[in-house]
PDB file of C-alpha atoms in Angstrom:
ATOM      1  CA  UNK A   1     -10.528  10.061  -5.182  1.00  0.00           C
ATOM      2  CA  UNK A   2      -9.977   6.530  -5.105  1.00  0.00           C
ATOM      3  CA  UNK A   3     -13.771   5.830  -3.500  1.00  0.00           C
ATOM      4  CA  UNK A   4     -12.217   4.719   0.204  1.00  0.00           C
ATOM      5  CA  UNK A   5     -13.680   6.754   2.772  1.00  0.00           C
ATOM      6  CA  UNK A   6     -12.016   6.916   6.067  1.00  0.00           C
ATOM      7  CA  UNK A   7     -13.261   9.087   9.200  1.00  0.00           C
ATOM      8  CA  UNK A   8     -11.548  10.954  11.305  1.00  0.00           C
ATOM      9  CA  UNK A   9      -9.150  12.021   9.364  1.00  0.00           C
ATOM     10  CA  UNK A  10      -7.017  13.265  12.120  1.00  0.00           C
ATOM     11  CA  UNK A  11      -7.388  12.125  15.817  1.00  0.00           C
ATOM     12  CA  UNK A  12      -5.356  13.199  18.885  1.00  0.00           C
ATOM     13  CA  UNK A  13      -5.464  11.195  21.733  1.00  0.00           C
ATOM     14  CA  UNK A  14      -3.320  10.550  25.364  1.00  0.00           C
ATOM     15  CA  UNK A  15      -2.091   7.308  26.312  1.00  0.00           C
ATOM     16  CA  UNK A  16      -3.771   4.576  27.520  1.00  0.00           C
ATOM     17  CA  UNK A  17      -7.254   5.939  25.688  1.00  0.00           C
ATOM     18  CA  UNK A  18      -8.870   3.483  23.325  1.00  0.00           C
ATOM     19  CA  UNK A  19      -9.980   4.951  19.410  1.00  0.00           C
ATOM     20  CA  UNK A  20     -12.035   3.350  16.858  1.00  0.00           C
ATOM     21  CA  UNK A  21     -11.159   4.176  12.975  1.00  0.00           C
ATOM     22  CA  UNK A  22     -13.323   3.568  10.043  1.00  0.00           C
ATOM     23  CA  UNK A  23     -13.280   2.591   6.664  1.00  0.00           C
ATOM     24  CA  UNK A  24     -15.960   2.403   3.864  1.00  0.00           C
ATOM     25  CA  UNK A  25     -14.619   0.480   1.176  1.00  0.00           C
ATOM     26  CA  UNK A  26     -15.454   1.305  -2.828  1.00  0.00           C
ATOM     27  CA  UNK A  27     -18.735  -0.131  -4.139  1.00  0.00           C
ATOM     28  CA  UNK A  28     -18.710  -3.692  -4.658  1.00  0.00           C
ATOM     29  CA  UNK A  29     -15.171  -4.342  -3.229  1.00  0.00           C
ATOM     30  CA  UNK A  30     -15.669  -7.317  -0.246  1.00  0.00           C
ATOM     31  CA  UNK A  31     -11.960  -6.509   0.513  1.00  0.00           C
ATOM     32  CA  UNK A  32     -10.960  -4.633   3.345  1.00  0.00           C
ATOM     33  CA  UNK A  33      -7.358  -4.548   4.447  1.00  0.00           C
ATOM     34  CA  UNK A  34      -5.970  -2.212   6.993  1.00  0.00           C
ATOM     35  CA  UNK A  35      -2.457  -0.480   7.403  1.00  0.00           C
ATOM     36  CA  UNK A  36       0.141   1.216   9.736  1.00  0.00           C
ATOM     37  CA  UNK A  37       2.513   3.515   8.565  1.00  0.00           C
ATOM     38  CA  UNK A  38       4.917   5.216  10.632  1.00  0.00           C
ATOM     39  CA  UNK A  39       8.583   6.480  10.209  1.00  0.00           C
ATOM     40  CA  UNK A  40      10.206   3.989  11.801  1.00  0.00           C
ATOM     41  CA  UNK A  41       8.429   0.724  10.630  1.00  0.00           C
ATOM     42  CA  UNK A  42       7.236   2.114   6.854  1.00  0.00           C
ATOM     43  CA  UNK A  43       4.345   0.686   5.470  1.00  0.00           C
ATOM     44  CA  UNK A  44       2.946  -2.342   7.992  1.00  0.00           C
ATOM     45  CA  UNK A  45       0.031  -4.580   7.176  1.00  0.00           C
ATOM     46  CA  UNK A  46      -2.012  -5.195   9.765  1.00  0.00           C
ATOM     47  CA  UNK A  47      -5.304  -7.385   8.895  1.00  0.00           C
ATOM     48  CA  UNK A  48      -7.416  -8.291   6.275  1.00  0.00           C
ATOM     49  CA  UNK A  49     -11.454  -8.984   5.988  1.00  0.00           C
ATOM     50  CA  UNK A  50     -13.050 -10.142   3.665  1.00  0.00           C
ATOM     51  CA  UNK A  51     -17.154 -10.303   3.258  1.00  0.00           C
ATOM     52  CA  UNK A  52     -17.341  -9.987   6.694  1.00  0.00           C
ATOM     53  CA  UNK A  53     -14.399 -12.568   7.854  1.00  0.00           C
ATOM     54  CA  UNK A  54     -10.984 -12.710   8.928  1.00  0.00           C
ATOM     55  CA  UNK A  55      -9.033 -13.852   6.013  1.00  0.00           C
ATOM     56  CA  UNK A  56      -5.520 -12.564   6.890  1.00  0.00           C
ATOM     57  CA  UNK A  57      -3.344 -11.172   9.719  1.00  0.00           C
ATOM     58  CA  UNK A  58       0.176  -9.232  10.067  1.00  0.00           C
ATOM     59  CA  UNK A  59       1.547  -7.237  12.527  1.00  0.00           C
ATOM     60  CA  UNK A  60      -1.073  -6.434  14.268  1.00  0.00           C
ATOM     61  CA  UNK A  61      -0.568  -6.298  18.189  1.00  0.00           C
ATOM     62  CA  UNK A  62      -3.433  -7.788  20.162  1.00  0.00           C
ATOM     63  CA  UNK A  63      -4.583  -4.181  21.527  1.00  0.00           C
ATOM     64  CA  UNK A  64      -5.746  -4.065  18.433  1.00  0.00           C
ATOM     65  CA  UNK A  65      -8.842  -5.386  16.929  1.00  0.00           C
ATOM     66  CA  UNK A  66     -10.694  -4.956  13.569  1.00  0.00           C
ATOM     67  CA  UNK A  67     -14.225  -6.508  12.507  1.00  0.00           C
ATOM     68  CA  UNK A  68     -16.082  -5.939   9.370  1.00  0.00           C
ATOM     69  CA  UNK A  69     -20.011  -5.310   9.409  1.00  0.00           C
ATOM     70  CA  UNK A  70     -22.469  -6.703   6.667  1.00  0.00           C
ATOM     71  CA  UNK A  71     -22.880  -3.565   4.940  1.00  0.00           C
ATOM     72  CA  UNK A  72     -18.624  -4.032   4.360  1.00  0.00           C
ATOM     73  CA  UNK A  73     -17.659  -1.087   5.869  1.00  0.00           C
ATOM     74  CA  UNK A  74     -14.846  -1.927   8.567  1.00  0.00           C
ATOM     75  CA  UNK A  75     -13.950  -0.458  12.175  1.00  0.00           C
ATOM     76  CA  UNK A  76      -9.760  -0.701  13.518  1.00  0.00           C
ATOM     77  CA  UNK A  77     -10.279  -0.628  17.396  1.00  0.00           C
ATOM     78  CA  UNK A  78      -6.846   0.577  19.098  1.00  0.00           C
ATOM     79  CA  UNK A  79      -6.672   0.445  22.683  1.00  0.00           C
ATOM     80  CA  UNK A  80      -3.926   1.126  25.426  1.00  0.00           C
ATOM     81  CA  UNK A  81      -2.650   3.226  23.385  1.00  0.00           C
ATOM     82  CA  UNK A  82       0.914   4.086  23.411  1.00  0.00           C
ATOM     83  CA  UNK A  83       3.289   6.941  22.349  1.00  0.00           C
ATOM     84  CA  UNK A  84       4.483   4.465  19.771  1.00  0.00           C
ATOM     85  CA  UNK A  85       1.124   3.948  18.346  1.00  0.00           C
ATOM     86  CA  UNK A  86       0.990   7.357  16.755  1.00  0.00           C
ATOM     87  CA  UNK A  87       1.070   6.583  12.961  1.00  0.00           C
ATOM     88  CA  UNK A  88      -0.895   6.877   9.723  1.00  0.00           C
ATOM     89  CA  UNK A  89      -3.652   4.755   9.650  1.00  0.00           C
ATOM     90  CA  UNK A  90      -4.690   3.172   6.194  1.00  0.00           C
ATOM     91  CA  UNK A  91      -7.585   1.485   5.082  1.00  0.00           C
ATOM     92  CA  UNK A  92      -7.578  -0.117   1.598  1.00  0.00           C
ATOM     93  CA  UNK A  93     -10.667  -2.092  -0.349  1.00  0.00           C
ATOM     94  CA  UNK A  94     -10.303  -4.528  -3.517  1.00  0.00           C
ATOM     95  CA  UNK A  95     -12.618  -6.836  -5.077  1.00  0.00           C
ATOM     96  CA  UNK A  96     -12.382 -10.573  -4.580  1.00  0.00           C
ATOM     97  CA  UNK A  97      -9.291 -11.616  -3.398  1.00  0.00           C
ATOM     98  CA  UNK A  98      -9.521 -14.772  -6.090  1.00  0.00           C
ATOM     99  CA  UNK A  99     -10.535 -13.244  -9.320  1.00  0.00           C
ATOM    100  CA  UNK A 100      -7.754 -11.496 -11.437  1.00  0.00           C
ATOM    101  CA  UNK A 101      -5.131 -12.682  -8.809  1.00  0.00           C
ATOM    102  CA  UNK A 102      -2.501 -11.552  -8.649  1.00  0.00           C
ATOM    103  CA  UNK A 103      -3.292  -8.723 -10.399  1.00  0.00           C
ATOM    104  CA  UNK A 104      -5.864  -7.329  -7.642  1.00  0.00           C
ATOM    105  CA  UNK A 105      -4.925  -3.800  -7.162  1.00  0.00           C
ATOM    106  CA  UNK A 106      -5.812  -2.463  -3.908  1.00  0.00           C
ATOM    107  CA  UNK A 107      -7.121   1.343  -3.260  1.00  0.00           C
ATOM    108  CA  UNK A 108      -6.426   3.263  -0.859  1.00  0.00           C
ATOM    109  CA  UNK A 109      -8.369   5.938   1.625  1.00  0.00           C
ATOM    110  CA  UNK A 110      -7.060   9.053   2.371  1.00  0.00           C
ATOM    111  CA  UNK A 111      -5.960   7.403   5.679  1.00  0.00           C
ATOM    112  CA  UNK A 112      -6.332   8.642   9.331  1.00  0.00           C
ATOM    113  CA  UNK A 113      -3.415  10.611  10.891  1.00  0.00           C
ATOM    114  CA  UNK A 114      -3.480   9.236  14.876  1.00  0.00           C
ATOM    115  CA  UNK A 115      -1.846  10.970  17.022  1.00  0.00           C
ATOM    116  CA  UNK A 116      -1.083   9.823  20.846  1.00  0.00           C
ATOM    117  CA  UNK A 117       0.555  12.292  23.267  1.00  0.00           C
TER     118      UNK A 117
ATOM    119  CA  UNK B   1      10.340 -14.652   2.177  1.00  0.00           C
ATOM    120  CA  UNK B   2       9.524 -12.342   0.457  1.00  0.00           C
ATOM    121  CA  UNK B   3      11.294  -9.127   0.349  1.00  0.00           C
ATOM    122  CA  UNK B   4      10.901  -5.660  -1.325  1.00  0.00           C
ATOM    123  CA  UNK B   5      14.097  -3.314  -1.673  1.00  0.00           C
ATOM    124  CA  UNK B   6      14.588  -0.001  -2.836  1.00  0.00           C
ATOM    125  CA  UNK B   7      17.820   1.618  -2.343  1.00  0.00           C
ATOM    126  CA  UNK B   8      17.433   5.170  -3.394  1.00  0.00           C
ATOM    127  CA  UNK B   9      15.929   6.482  -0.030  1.00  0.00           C
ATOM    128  CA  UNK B  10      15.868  10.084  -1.861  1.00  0.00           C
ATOM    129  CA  UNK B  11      16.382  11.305  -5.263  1.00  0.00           C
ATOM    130  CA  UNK B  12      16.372  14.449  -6.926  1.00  0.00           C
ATOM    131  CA  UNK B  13      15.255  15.251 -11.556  1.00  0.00           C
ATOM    132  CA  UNK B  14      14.865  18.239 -13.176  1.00  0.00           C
ATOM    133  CA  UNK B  15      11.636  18.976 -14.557  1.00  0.00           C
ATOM    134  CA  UNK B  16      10.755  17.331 -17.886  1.00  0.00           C
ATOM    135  CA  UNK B  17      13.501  14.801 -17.996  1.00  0.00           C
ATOM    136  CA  UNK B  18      12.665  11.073 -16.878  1.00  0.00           C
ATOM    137  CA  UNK B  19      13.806   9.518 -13.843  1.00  0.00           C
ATOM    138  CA  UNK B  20      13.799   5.955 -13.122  1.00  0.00           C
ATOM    139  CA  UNK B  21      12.780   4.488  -9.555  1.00  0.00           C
ATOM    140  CA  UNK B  22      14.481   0.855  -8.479  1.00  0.00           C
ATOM    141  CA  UNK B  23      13.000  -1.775  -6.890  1.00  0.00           C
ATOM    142  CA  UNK B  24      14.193  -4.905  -6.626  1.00  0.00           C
ATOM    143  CA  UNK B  25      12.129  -8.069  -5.161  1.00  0.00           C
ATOM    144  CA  UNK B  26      12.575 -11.305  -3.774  1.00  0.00           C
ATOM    145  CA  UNK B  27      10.624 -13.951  -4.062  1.00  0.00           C
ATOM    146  CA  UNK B  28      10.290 -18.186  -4.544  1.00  0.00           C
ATOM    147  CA  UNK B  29       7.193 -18.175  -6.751  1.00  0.00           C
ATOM    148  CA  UNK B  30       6.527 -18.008  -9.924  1.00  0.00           C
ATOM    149  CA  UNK B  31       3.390 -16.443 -10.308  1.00  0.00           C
ATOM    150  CA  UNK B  32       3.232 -12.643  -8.538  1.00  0.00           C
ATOM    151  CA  UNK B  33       2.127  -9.455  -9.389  1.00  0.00           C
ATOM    152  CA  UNK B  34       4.561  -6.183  -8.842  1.00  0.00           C
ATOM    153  CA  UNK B  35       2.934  -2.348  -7.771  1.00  0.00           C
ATOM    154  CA  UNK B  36       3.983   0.918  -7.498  1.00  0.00           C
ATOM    155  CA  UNK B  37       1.838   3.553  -5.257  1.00  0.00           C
ATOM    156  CA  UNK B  38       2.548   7.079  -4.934  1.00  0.00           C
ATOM    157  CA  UNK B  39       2.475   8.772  -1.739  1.00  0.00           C
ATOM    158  CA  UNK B  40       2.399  13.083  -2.080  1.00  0.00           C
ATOM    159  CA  UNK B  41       2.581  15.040   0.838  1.00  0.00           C
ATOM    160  CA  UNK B  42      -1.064  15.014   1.882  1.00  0.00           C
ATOM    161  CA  UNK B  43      -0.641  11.381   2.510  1.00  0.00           C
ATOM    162  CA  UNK B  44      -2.996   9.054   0.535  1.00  0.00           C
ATOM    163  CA  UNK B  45      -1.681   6.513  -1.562  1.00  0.00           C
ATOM    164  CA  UNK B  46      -2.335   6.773  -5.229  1.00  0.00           C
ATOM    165  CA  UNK B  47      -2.310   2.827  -7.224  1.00  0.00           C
ATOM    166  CA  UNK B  48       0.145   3.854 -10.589  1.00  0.00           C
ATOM    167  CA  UNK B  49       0.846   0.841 -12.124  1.00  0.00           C
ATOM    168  CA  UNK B  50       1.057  -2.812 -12.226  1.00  0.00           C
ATOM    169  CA  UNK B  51       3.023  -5.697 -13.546  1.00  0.00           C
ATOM    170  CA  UNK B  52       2.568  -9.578 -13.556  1.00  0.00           C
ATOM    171  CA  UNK B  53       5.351 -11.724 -13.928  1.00  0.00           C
ATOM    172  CA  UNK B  54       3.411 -13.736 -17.035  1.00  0.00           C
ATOM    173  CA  UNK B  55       2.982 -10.514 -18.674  1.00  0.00           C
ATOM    174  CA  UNK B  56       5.059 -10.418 -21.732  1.00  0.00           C
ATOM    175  CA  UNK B  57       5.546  -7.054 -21.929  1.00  0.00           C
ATOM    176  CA  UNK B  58       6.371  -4.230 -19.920  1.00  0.00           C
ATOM    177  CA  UNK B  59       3.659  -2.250 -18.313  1.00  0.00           C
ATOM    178  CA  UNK B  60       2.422   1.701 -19.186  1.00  0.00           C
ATOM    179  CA  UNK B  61       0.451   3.785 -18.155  1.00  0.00           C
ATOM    180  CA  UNK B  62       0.549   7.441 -19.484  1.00  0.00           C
ATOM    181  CA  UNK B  63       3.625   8.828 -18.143  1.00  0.00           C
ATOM    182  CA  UNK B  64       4.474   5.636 -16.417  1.00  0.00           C
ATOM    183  CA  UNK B  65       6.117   2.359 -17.543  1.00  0.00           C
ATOM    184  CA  UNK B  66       7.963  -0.403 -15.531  1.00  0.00           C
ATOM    185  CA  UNK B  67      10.757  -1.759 -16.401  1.00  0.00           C
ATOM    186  CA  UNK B  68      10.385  -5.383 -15.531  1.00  0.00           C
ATOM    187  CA  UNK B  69      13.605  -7.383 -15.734  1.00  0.00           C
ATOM    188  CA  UNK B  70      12.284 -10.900 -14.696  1.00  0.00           C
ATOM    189  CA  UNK B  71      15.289 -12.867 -14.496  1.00  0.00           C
ATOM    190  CA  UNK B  72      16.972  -9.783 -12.262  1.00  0.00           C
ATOM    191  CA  UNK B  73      13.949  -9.890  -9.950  1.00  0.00           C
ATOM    192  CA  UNK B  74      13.736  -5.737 -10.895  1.00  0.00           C
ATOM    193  CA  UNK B  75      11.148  -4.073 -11.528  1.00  0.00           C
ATOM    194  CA  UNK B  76      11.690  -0.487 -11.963  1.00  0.00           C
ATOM    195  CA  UNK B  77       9.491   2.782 -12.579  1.00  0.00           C
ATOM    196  CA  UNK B  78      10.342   4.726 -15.292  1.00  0.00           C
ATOM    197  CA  UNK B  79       8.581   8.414 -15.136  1.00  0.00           C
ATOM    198  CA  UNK B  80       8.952  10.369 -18.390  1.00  0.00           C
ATOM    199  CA  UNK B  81       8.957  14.382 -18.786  1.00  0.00           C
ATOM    200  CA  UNK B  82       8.464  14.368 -14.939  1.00  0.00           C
ATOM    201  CA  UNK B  83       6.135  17.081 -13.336  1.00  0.00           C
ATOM    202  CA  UNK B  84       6.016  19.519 -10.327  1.00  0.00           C
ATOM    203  CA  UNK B  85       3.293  17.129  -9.117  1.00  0.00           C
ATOM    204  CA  UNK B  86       5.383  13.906  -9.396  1.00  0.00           C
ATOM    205  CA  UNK B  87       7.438  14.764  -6.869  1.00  0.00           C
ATOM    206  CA  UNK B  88       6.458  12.588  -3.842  1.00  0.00           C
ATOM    207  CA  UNK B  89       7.234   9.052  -1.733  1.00  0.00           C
ATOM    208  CA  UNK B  90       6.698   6.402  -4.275  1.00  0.00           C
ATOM    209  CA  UNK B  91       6.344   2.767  -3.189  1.00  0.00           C
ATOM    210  CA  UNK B  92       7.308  -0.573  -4.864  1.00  0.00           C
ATOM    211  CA  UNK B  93       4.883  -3.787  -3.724  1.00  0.00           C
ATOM    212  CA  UNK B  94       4.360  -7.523  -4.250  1.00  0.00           C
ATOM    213  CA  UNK B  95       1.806 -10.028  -4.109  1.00  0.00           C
ATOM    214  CA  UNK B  96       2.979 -13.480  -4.537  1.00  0.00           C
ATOM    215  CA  UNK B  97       0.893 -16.717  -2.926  1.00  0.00           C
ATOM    216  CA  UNK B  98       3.318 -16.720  -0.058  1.00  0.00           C
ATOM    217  CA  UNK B  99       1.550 -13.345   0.668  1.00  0.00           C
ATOM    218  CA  UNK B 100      -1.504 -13.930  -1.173  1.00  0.00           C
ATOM    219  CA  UNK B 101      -3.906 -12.267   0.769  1.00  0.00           C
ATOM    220  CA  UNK B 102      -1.746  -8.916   1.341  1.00  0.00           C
ATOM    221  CA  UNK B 103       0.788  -6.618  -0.534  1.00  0.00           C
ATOM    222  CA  UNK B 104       4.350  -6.288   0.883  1.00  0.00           C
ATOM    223  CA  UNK B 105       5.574  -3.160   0.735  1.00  0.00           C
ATOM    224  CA  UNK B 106       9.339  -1.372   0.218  1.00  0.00           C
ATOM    225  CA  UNK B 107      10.457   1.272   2.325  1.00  0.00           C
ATOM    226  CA  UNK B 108       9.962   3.656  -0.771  1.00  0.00           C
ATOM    227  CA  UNK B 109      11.878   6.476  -2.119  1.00  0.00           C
ATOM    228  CA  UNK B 110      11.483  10.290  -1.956  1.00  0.00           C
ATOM    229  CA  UNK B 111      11.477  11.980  -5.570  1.00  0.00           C
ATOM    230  CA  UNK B 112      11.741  15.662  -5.473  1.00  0.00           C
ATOM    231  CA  UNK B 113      11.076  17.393  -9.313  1.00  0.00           C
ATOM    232  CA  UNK B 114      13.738  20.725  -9.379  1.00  0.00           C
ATOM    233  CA  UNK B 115      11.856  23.344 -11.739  1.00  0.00           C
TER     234      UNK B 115
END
């Protein structure tokens, strides 16, 4: 158990629909950084916050959104969802991106397994 | 950029010998740090081991070590007496300052243990 918690941990869904994931990250980490995994594209980073601010972005398409609240846990909102958006959805915490870099290991939730039909 | 590659997209050891994963990286920097996360079948993503490129000597951890060949921008995972349980997706990842802020990822490779 790596401490990430991440609810649901499946969701099914039709096109078009809009979901919210979440992610509570390990005690004390300010880290939050979220991922898309599918078969086609592997292992995708989408966004990262970081004590409550936007510190980096990837591939992440602009029907999606992410925020991070003051108690550090984080929300992924996905909407217009397409057949295409059906993936594994990751959530990962670390401490301070600065200290120990770049040794800064991230951990992992158990992920959320969308699924859009 | 930077670039993560691992070749073996499946590969197949007999229990209790020791396979070795490769990963090979690219990257301008000096200063980066290498990963390798294992994926089983129920999905989440397990941190194994790291490796910085000041480190002077090669990583271990348990049943894990990385061979980390600097100048051949490799870093490999080494799994010794492997295990029923090993077998899953396992993942080689960077962090340099070009990606400082997030962990690229390789496309990983399938290791299946044969009892």
């Amino acid at each position: 158990d790596s401490g990430v918690t991440q609810t649901p941990k499946h969701l099914i869904t039709a096109t078009g629909q809009r979901v919210t994931l979440r992610c509570s990250p390990r005690s004390g980490d300010l880290s939050v950084y979220w991922y898309q995994q599918s078969l086609d594209q592997g292992l995708q980073f989408l966004i990262q916050y970081y004590n409550g601010e936007e510190r980096a972005k990837g591939n992440i398409l602009e029907r999606f959104s992410a925020q991070q609240f003051p108690d550090l846990h984080s929300e992924l909102n996905l909407s217009s969802l397409e057949l295409g958006d059906s993936a594994l959805y990751f959530c990962a915490s670390s401490v301070v991106p600065l200290a120990g870099w770049p040794r800064e290991t991230q951990y992992f939730g158990p992920g959320t397994r969308l699924l859009v039909l | 950029a930077q670039k993560i590659t691992q070749t073996q997209p499946g590969m197949f050891v007999q229990e209790k010998e020791a396979v070795t994963l490769d990963c090979t990286y690219d990257t301008s920097d000096q200063s980066y740090g290498l990963f390798w996360y294992k994926q089983p079948s129920s999905g989440e993503m397990i941190f194994l081991i790291y490796q910085g490129s000041y480190d002077e000597q090669n990583a271990t951890e348990g049943r894990y070590s990385l061979n980390f060949q600097k100048a051949r921008k490799s870093a490999n995972l080494v799994i010794s007496a492997s295990q029923l349980g090993d077998s899953a997706m396992y993942f080689c990842a960077m962090r340099d300052s070009s990606s400082y802020d997030k962990v690229i990822f390789g496309p990983g490779t399938s290791l299946s243990v044969i009892p």
